[in-house]
Amino acid sequence: MNSNYLISKNIDDYFIGINNAFKFVRKFFKELFKPPFYIKEIVIQTYEIGVKSLLLITLTGFIVGIVFTKQSRPSLEEFGATSWLPSLIGIAVVRALGPLVTALICAGKVGSSIGAEIGSMKVTEQIEAMEVSAINPFKYLVVTRVIASTIAIPILAMYCSFVGLIGSYINIHSMEATSILVFYKRAFSSLTFLDIITSIVKCVSYGFTIGIVGSYKGFNASQGTRGVGKAANTAVVVAMFLIFLEEMLIVQVANWFRI
Amino acid sequence: MEQPEINKKEVAISIKNLSKSFGGLNILKDINLEVYKGENVALLGKSGSGKSVLIKLIAALLKPTNGEITVLGQNVNQINNVELNKLRLKIGFSFQSSALYDSMNIYENLAFPLKMNVKNLSTNDVKLAVEEALTEVGLIDKIKQMPSDLSGGQRKRIGIARTLIMKPEIMLYDEPTSGLDPITSQEINNLIIDVQKKYKTSAIIITHDLTCARNTGNRTAVLIEGKILKAGTFDEVFDSENEQIKSFYNYNFIQ
Ligand SMILES: Nc1ncnc2c1ncn2[C@@H]1O[C@H](COP(=O)(O)OP(=O)(O)OP(=O)(O)O)[C@@H](O)[C@H]1O
Ligand SMILES: [Mg+2]
């Protein structure tokens, strides 16, 4: 039996796994442009992702805004530069914290639920049931969910940044009387067009990652209910890992465009 | 009892020299079987003998390692996707686990394949078709419930109703009575016979339940260690002197 492996079972399986993941992504782009498009299902899924994570994102975004402002104030005070606080926060929240916090929360909430949902459909033969009913489960389940999370996560990240800035404003307002309009104006004054574009690109790639990793893990679930838990779990871990990787990569590329 | 019309000249499903292995493990070895139009063939085998694998091969959910499978004159592994989907619409597959969509209620479960495959149906058309199929299996009162609210036997019947909605010509039943009490099993057996008569289906009924095989099958085949050991009428098969077939019979009897 051993002679069947190129190197060893584990190493072979690892590379076969990577190869399968790439095939899965390629299949997504192949199916993406082929009708039917299941628009209704995409809308439902997008809405569900939004509703599922809204409360958690509101809470986390708000707290991150408050805490970050609180923590930054002493350092700026040392230089007598507290008036820079809004623009510092604007940069931090819109460029980095909003997208990242949203992505990590959604990796946990959305990624795991896609993994578990598709995974349980896989192990209870529901996916095969679709196939024998001449319905393409890849299109109906995977493509719709990946599109939905690619749409929903940038919107949620924008919302998260917005809530984060409100949290930050409340903290600033408790120390000095600034109007919210002046605060937002200052927060955005140091943000460039490139910053906004970079944030959007980041969020789109996070959204895609969360959707495709969850679907891939679910679609390849095996071994009954245990496999469903495993699919949900690894979906979160892998998605988070990839999100950090993408974060570094995109920031690096964006920096090349700054002069 | 009124006999179904079996046309011995026309073959609905033909399996030739079929084998299937998973990673070096031979599950099915050189299977040959024909199902005639209008005929129910019961396929008996122990747990793990590859029964589910065999009917999944027929519906092209798996690819064979070797051999040919022809359904309604078409080789399921040589036709393109469009043709395969057309063929699959004529195949009703009742899954071992029922495979009801658990995010949808019973109405939606039945309406789903219809809406996805038949364009421009009015809501009323769909509703009528769903009600007809549910009445056929005697569960019209469950129309608004979720699959998780149903018993195992009810789920099996809903699974069968979901295939009937597409008016199949071929039925593939994967252990329709497993895990059910004898009375519920008998209800399912009767349903299978009704479907055969009313929809004129040709069917393979996979089971390890001898009563199910005797009652629903016009012919019985026994799958042991990846091979079809014997095929014929139920009595012919179990009159055999073969030790393995005998032990299968005795085991079921004691149980
Ligand atoms: N996708 C697969 N990959 C690897 N092995 C598989 C796969 N599907 C089935 N097998 C193996 O094939 C054998 C037959 O499985 P199958 O599900 O067909 O059994 P069965 O006869 O339907 O049993 P049961 O009565 O328990 O349903 C089992 O040993 C199983 O482990
Ligand atoms: Mg089985």
XYZ file of C-alpha atoms and ligand atoms in Angstrom:
546
model
C 0.000 0.000 0.000
C 2.850 2.375 0.899
C 4.093 2.437 -2.649
C 0.923 4.279 -3.618
C 2.232 7.445 -1.972
C 4.666 9.846 -3.565
C 6.332 10.936 -0.323
C 4.241 9.904 2.675
C 0.530 9.758 3.339
C 0.376 12.998 5.325
C 2.517 15.073 3.005
C 0.706 13.724 -0.058
C -2.680 14.458 1.531
C -1.545 17.986 2.346
C -0.688 18.804 -1.253
C -3.740 16.998 -2.591
C -5.776 19.161 -0.184
C -4.244 22.375 -1.513
C -4.781 21.223 -5.077
C -8.447 20.458 -4.305
C -8.927 23.853 -2.696
C -7.597 25.573 -5.817
C -9.835 23.432 -7.996
C -12.782 24.486 -5.837
C -11.938 28.183 -6.317
C -11.512 27.676 -10.049
C -14.861 25.929 -10.212
C -16.426 28.905 -8.443
C -15.238 31.323 -11.123
C -16.304 28.935 -13.865
C -19.827 28.607 -12.466
C -20.098 32.280 -11.516
C -20.925 33.514 -14.997
C -23.105 30.618 -16.115
C -26.879 30.956 -15.733
C -29.096 30.400 -13.768
C -28.138 33.099 -11.269
C -30.463 32.484 -8.306
C -30.687 36.205 -7.509
C -33.379 35.627 -4.906
C -31.216 33.161 -3.012
C -28.282 35.621 -3.079
C -30.487 38.362 -1.624
C -31.760 36.056 1.117
C -28.246 34.931 2.026
C -26.862 38.479 2.025
C -29.665 39.584 4.280
C -29.091 36.658 6.628
C -25.378 37.332 6.926
C -26.141 40.968 7.728
C -28.773 40.197 10.319
C -26.737 37.428 11.903
C -23.720 39.598 12.591
C -25.234 43.072 13.022
C -25.603 43.070 16.797
C -22.155 41.669 17.457
C -20.544 44.107 15.043
C -22.377 47.082 16.535
C -21.215 46.130 19.987
C -17.626 45.317 19.059
C -17.217 48.310 16.748
C -18.491 50.650 19.421
C -16.246 49.239 22.123
C -13.196 49.195 19.855
C -13.830 52.910 19.115
C -14.061 53.834 22.778
C -11.128 51.739 23.944
C -8.836 52.734 21.120
C -9.502 56.440 21.780
C -8.996 56.015 25.479
C -5.695 54.236 24.958
C -4.334 56.685 22.402
C -5.085 59.862 24.314
C -2.207 59.661 26.908
C 0.461 59.204 24.218
C -0.775 62.183 22.252
C -1.148 64.260 25.411
C 2.554 63.811 26.098
C 3.254 65.801 22.961
C 0.360 68.156 23.516
C -1.191 66.847 20.330
C -4.654 65.758 21.459
C -6.178 67.747 18.608
C -4.775 65.098 16.278
C -6.809 62.439 18.000
C -9.739 62.439 15.524
C -7.548 62.048 12.474
C -5.481 59.344 14.123
C -8.656 57.485 14.961
C -10.068 58.033 11.491
C -7.018 56.421 9.954
C -6.903 53.555 12.427
C -10.585 52.699 12.308
C -11.325 53.089 8.607
C -8.055 51.719 7.331
C -7.448 48.865 9.705
C -9.721 48.207 12.655
C -13.142 48.345 10.979
C -12.342 45.886 8.185
C -10.303 43.568 10.386
C -12.722 43.444 13.301
C -15.630 42.819 10.926
C -13.722 40.127 9.074
C -12.727 38.287 12.230
C -16.220 38.413 13.681
C -17.738 37.232 10.407
C -15.142 34.493 10.049
C -16.414 33.218 13.372
C -20.083 33.753 12.809
C -20.674 33.515 9.081
C -17.822 31.209 8.111
C -18.732 28.636 10.711
C -22.419 28.753 9.904
C -21.790 28.288 6.170
C -19.419 25.413 6.977
C -21.909 23.772 9.322
C -24.931 24.303 7.075
C -23.359 22.963 3.893
C -21.525 20.295 5.888
C -24.698 18.933 7.410
C -26.363 18.974 3.996
C -23.425 16.965 2.712
C -23.451 14.270 5.383
C -27.248 13.859 5.294
C -27.216 13.344 1.494
C -29.110 16.599 0.834
C -26.461 17.713 -1.626
C -26.781 14.453 -3.536
C -30.557 14.858 -3.400
C -30.162 18.175 -5.219
C -27.885 16.593 -7.775
C -30.344 13.838 -8.637
C -33.067 16.478 -8.938
C -30.968 18.055 -11.698
C -30.145 21.055 -9.517
C -26.505 22.111 -9.431
C -25.701 22.228 -5.698
C -22.455 24.073 -6.314
C -24.327 26.921 -7.982
C -27.281 26.887 -5.654
C -25.386 26.583 -2.363
C -21.796 27.666 -2.884
C -21.913 30.387 -5.518
C -24.846 32.159 -3.866
C -23.252 32.139 -0.415
C -19.849 33.281 -1.628
C -21.419 36.175 -3.540
C -23.538 37.027 -0.511
C -20.611 37.194 1.879
C -18.538 39.141 -0.657
C -21.321 41.737 -0.780
C -22.285 41.736 2.883
C -18.888 41.991 4.542
C -17.774 45.285 2.922
C -21.108 46.812 3.910
C -20.777 45.501 7.456
C -17.207 46.797 7.648
C -18.313 50.275 6.611
C -20.999 50.111 9.241
C -18.465 48.873 11.812
C -16.140 51.793 11.059
C -19.042 54.205 11.371
C -20.084 52.788 14.756
C -16.444 52.722 15.883
C -16.164 56.432 15.140
C -19.330 57.108 17.131
C -17.800 55.256 20.086
C -14.680 57.282 19.704
C -16.663 60.534 19.481
C -18.475 59.716 22.727
C -15.160 59.254 24.465
C -13.777 62.500 23.053
C -16.959 64.380 23.838
C -16.715 63.321 27.484
C -13.346 65.081 27.713
C -13.857 68.121 25.495
C -16.876 69.665 23.803
C -16.427 68.895 20.116
C -19.438 68.679 17.798
C -19.922 65.376 16.006
C -19.707 67.074 12.618
C -16.346 68.630 13.384
C -15.180 65.278 14.712
C -16.179 63.365 11.560
C -14.706 66.085 9.366
C -11.365 65.841 11.154
C -11.487 62.044 11.222
C -11.876 61.906 7.459
C -9.550 64.814 6.678
C -6.434 62.698 6.695
C -7.951 59.777 4.808
C -7.047 59.606 1.138
C -8.867 58.060 -1.782
C -6.278 55.297 -1.746
C -7.128 54.500 1.881
C -10.780 54.055 1.048
C -10.050 51.922 -2.016
C -7.626 49.767 -0.057
C -10.230 49.226 2.647
C -12.824 48.205 0.119
C -10.450 45.817 -1.642
C -9.570 44.299 1.720
C -13.199 43.816 2.701
C -14.103 42.268 -0.640
C -11.278 39.792 -0.339
C -12.172 39.005 3.287
C -15.782 38.440 2.300
C -14.796 36.168 -0.540
C -12.405 34.251 1.707
C -14.982 33.688 4.434
C -17.589 32.478 1.944
C -15.336 30.219 -0.083
C -13.518 28.656 2.884
C -16.803 27.929 4.688
C -18.298 26.405 1.553
C -15.206 24.376 0.753
C -15.002 22.913 4.232
C -18.735 22.176 4.263
C -18.751 20.667 0.790
C -15.943 18.308 1.754
C -17.331 17.316 5.142
C -17.320 13.599 5.868
C -17.790 11.160 8.724
C -21.282 12.128 9.818
C -22.059 14.698 12.471
C -18.495 14.782 13.715
C -17.464 15.983 10.285
C -19.952 18.850 10.461
C -18.379 20.209 13.644
C -14.953 19.788 12.161
C -15.975 21.593 8.971
C -17.345 24.563 10.926
C -14.303 24.672 13.125
C -11.613 24.472 10.469
C -13.544 26.952 8.337
C -13.045 29.569 11.059
C -9.391 28.781 11.665
C -8.428 28.715 7.997
C -10.450 31.845 7.177
C -8.845 33.828 10.018
C -5.387 32.728 8.974
C -6.019 33.764 5.369
C -7.519 37.079 6.482
C -4.315 38.029 8.306
C -2.279 36.952 5.303
C -4.403 39.077 2.982
C -4.234 42.009 5.379
C -0.447 42.020 5.251
C -0.356 41.519 1.524
C -2.864 44.219 0.633
C -1.353 46.776 3.004
C 2.050 46.046 1.508
C 0.795 46.502 -2.038
C -1.087 49.671 -1.079
C 2.105 51.103 0.420
C 3.846 50.805 -2.940
C 1.287 53.268 -4.299
C 1.969 55.794 -1.552
C 4.787 58.123 -2.244
C -53.802 -9.214 -6.569
C -53.556 -7.236 -9.754
C -50.198 -7.791 -11.426
C -48.043 -4.944 -12.723
C -47.206 -5.010 -16.431
C -43.643 -6.084 -16.878
C -42.250 -5.860 -20.359
C -39.501 -8.463 -20.529
C -38.339 -7.189 -23.899
C -37.548 -3.661 -22.826
C -34.679 -3.024 -20.453
C -34.932 0.009 -18.181
C -31.647 -0.330 -16.303
C -28.740 -2.411 -17.469
C -25.540 -2.908 -15.506
C -22.619 -4.611 -17.246
C -19.358 -5.776 -15.679
C -19.563 -3.017 -13.123
C -16.846 -2.645 -10.528
C -16.066 0.084 -8.056
C -13.169 0.521 -5.690
C -12.229 3.239 -3.220
C -8.499 3.719 -2.789
C -7.553 0.144 -3.623
C -10.475 -1.377 -1.741
C -12.774 -3.283 -4.111
C -16.357 -2.704 -3.013
C -18.173 -3.958 -6.110
C -16.734 -6.658 -8.357
C -18.130 -7.401 -11.784
C -21.821 -6.716 -11.220
C -24.289 -7.646 -13.958
C -27.977 -6.876 -13.592
C -30.926 -5.930 -15.776
C -34.177 -4.350 -14.724
C -37.039 -4.592 -17.197
C -39.612 -1.908 -17.844
C -42.233 -1.936 -15.116
C -40.317 -4.333 -12.923
C -39.309 -4.016 -9.273
C -36.008 -5.681 -8.485
C -35.154 -6.099 -4.826
C -31.454 -6.125 -4.088
C -30.498 -7.752 -0.804
C -27.185 -7.365 0.905
C -25.526 -7.033 4.278
C -24.627 -3.689 5.767
C -21.480 -2.376 4.155
C -21.742 -4.640 1.117
C -21.877 -1.644 -1.242
C -25.616 -1.390 -1.868
C -25.725 2.376 -1.507
C -22.635 2.683 -3.673
C -24.367 0.640 -6.364
C -27.462 2.817 -6.656
C -25.440 5.987 -6.420
C -23.500 4.683 -9.408
C -26.774 4.221 -11.287
C -27.741 7.852 -10.668
C -24.188 8.873 -11.673
C -23.523 10.331 -8.233
C -20.342 8.252 -8.290
C -18.136 7.164 -11.171
C -17.517 3.458 -11.733
C -13.999 2.061 -11.797
C -15.022 -0.246 -14.614
C -18.093 -1.274 -16.559
C -21.189 0.272 -18.042
C -24.487 1.506 -16.678
C -27.320 2.195 -19.063
C -30.533 3.832 -17.894
C -33.416 4.186 -20.347
C -30.994 3.503 -23.189
C -28.419 6.088 -22.162
C -24.978 5.339 -20.763
C -24.940 7.519 -17.655
C -21.195 8.076 -17.764
C -20.953 9.016 -21.410
C -23.655 11.625 -21.766
C -23.002 15.326 -21.185
C -24.303 17.297 -18.239
C -27.409 18.592 -19.958
C -28.432 15.109 -21.054
C -27.592 13.695 -17.650
C -29.834 16.240 -15.952
C -32.659 15.403 -18.350
C -32.211 11.748 -17.523
C -32.064 12.430 -13.801
C -35.457 14.093 -13.953
C -36.825 10.680 -14.934
C -35.110 9.038 -11.962
C -36.622 9.192 -8.500
C -34.088 8.597 -5.758
C -35.288 7.765 -2.260
C -32.286 8.188 0.022
C -31.369 5.974 2.939
C -31.396 9.042 5.207
C -34.467 10.502 3.407
C -32.334 13.596 2.655
C -35.150 16.085 3.158
C -33.950 19.696 2.991
C -34.093 20.575 6.655
C -34.166 24.328 6.129
C -37.430 24.000 4.166
C -40.879 22.884 5.256
C -42.603 19.920 3.610
C -44.370 22.047 1.013
C -41.117 23.722 -0.008
C -39.277 20.412 -0.035
C -41.660 19.092 -2.666
C -42.016 22.337 -4.586
C -38.256 22.881 -4.832
C -37.348 20.335 -7.546
C -40.447 21.297 -9.501
C -39.832 25.047 -9.423
C -36.159 24.612 -10.231
C -36.780 22.419 -13.256
C -40.058 23.504 -14.789
C -40.192 27.095 -15.953
C -43.260 29.328 -15.830
C -45.335 27.290 -13.433
C -48.027 29.223 -11.623
C -48.116 29.055 -7.836
C -51.373 27.198 -8.156
C -49.872 24.548 -10.458
C -47.111 23.946 -7.934
C -49.594 23.761 -5.089
C -51.744 21.206 -6.918
C -48.741 19.053 -7.765
C -47.487 19.137 -4.178
C -50.903 18.241 -2.816
C -51.268 15.373 -5.266
C -47.908 13.883 -4.318
C -48.567 14.287 -0.596
C -51.989 12.683 -0.924
C -50.360 9.785 -2.756
C -48.167 9.052 0.278
C -50.964 9.842 2.744
C -49.313 12.803 4.446
C -51.231 15.805 3.169
C -51.784 16.984 6.750
C -48.032 17.490 7.232
C -47.752 20.056 4.455
C -46.741 22.952 6.707
C -44.442 21.059 9.079
C -40.670 20.981 9.118
C -38.804 17.711 8.390
C -37.500 17.656 11.960
C -41.094 17.379 13.209
C -41.664 14.076 11.402
C -40.985 10.466 12.352
C -38.528 8.319 10.404
C -41.283 6.567 8.462
C -42.988 9.836 7.601
C -39.708 11.297 6.401
C -39.193 8.287 4.133
C -42.649 8.786 2.655
C -42.073 12.507 2.143
C -38.792 11.619 0.438
C -40.718 9.358 -1.927
C -43.369 12.045 -2.498
C -40.644 14.509 -3.437
C -39.541 12.186 -6.228
C -43.109 11.449 -7.391
C -43.692 15.133 -8.066
C -41.433 14.851 -11.128
C -43.379 11.782 -12.412
C -40.348 9.466 -12.541
C -39.976 6.456 -14.825
C -37.262 4.878 -12.707
C -37.280 4.597 -8.923
C -34.240 3.860 -6.812
C -35.030 3.092 -3.183
C -32.135 2.937 -0.735
C -33.267 0.924 2.280
C -36.826 2.266 2.366
C -37.730 0.251 5.484
C -34.525 0.285 7.502
C -34.994 1.354 11.090
C -38.792 1.171 10.904
C -41.195 -1.032 12.843
C -42.910 -3.905 10.920
C -46.217 -2.067 10.532
C -44.659 1.117 9.190
C -42.402 -1.010 6.985
C -45.472 -2.685 5.542
C -46.998 0.729 4.772
C -43.847 1.680 2.880
C -43.861 -1.657 1.041
C -47.434 -1.019 -0.051
C -46.510 2.481 -1.162
C -43.690 1.092 -3.298
C -46.110 -1.344 -4.946
C -48.686 1.426 -5.495
C -46.076 3.643 -7.099
C -45.037 0.803 -9.410
C -48.619 0.344 -10.602
C -49.706 3.938 -10.778
C -46.580 5.565 -12.201
C -45.484 2.458 -14.162
C -42.015 2.762 -12.718
C -39.130 0.352 -13.011
C -37.325 0.168 -9.712
C -34.409 -1.137 -7.740
C -35.208 -1.588 -4.070
C -32.135 -1.900 -1.922
C -32.733 -3.555 1.390
C -31.575 -6.007 3.987
C -35.160 -6.657 5.013
C -36.408 -9.970 3.584
C -40.072 -9.065 3.998
C -39.533 -5.900 2.016
C -37.738 -7.851 -0.715
C -40.438 -10.514 -0.904
C -43.326 -8.058 -0.927
C -42.048 -5.357 -3.230
C -39.748 -7.208 -5.604
C -40.869 -9.076 -8.705
C -37.362 -10.436 -8.706
C -34.709 -10.573 -6.014
C -30.947 -10.402 -6.314
C -28.445 -11.019 -3.539
C -25.265 -8.988 -3.270
C -22.564 -10.707 -1.246
C -18.917 -9.667 -1.073
C -19.230 -7.313 -4.007
C -20.844 -9.844 -6.353
C -24.399 -10.699 -7.286
C -24.618 -14.259 -6.099
C -28.054 -15.094 -7.374
C -31.002 -13.439 -9.054
C -34.486 -14.771 -9.626
C -37.831 -14.856 -7.903
C -37.654 -14.612 -4.138
C -38.366 -18.324 -3.677
C -35.835 -19.357 -6.304
C -33.139 -17.346 -4.601
C -33.802 -18.657 -1.136
C -34.264 -22.297 -2.180
C -30.611 -22.163 -3.090
C -28.119 -24.467 -1.420
C -25.531 -21.710 -1.232
C -24.281 -21.351 2.329
C -23.959 -17.569 2.252
C -27.489 -17.100 0.989
C -28.761 -19.569 3.556
C -27.006 -17.780 6.373
C -28.468 -14.482 5.192
C -31.919 -16.029 5.308
C -31.425 -17.608 8.722
C -29.988 -14.443 10.167
C -33.019 -12.443 9.084
C -35.334 -15.128 10.351
C -33.866 -15.213 13.829
C -33.909 -11.439 13.956
N -17.095 7.910 -0.811
C -16.540 6.817 -0.291
N -15.211 6.762 -0.078
C -14.625 5.674 0.438
N -15.281 4.573 0.788
C -16.612 4.550 0.628
C -17.314 5.677 0.081
N -18.628 5.371 0.038
C -18.735 4.134 0.523
N -17.539 3.622 0.871
C -17.297 2.289 1.433
O -17.971 1.353 0.646
C -18.512 0.315 1.453
C -19.981 0.134 1.111
O -20.704 1.254 1.503
P -22.270 1.370 1.284
O -22.682 2.652 1.884
O -22.585 1.168 -0.142
O -22.812 0.170 2.146
P -24.320 -0.344 2.217
O -24.383 -1.684 1.611
O -25.244 0.685 1.670
O -24.493 -0.478 3.791
P -25.715 -0.026 4.725
O -26.687 -1.174 4.720
O -25.082 0.126 6.054
O -26.266 1.223 4.179
C -18.274 0.719 2.882
O -17.225 -0.068 3.370
C -17.875 2.152 2.820
O -16.918 2.444 3.796
Mg -26.511 2.019 2.421
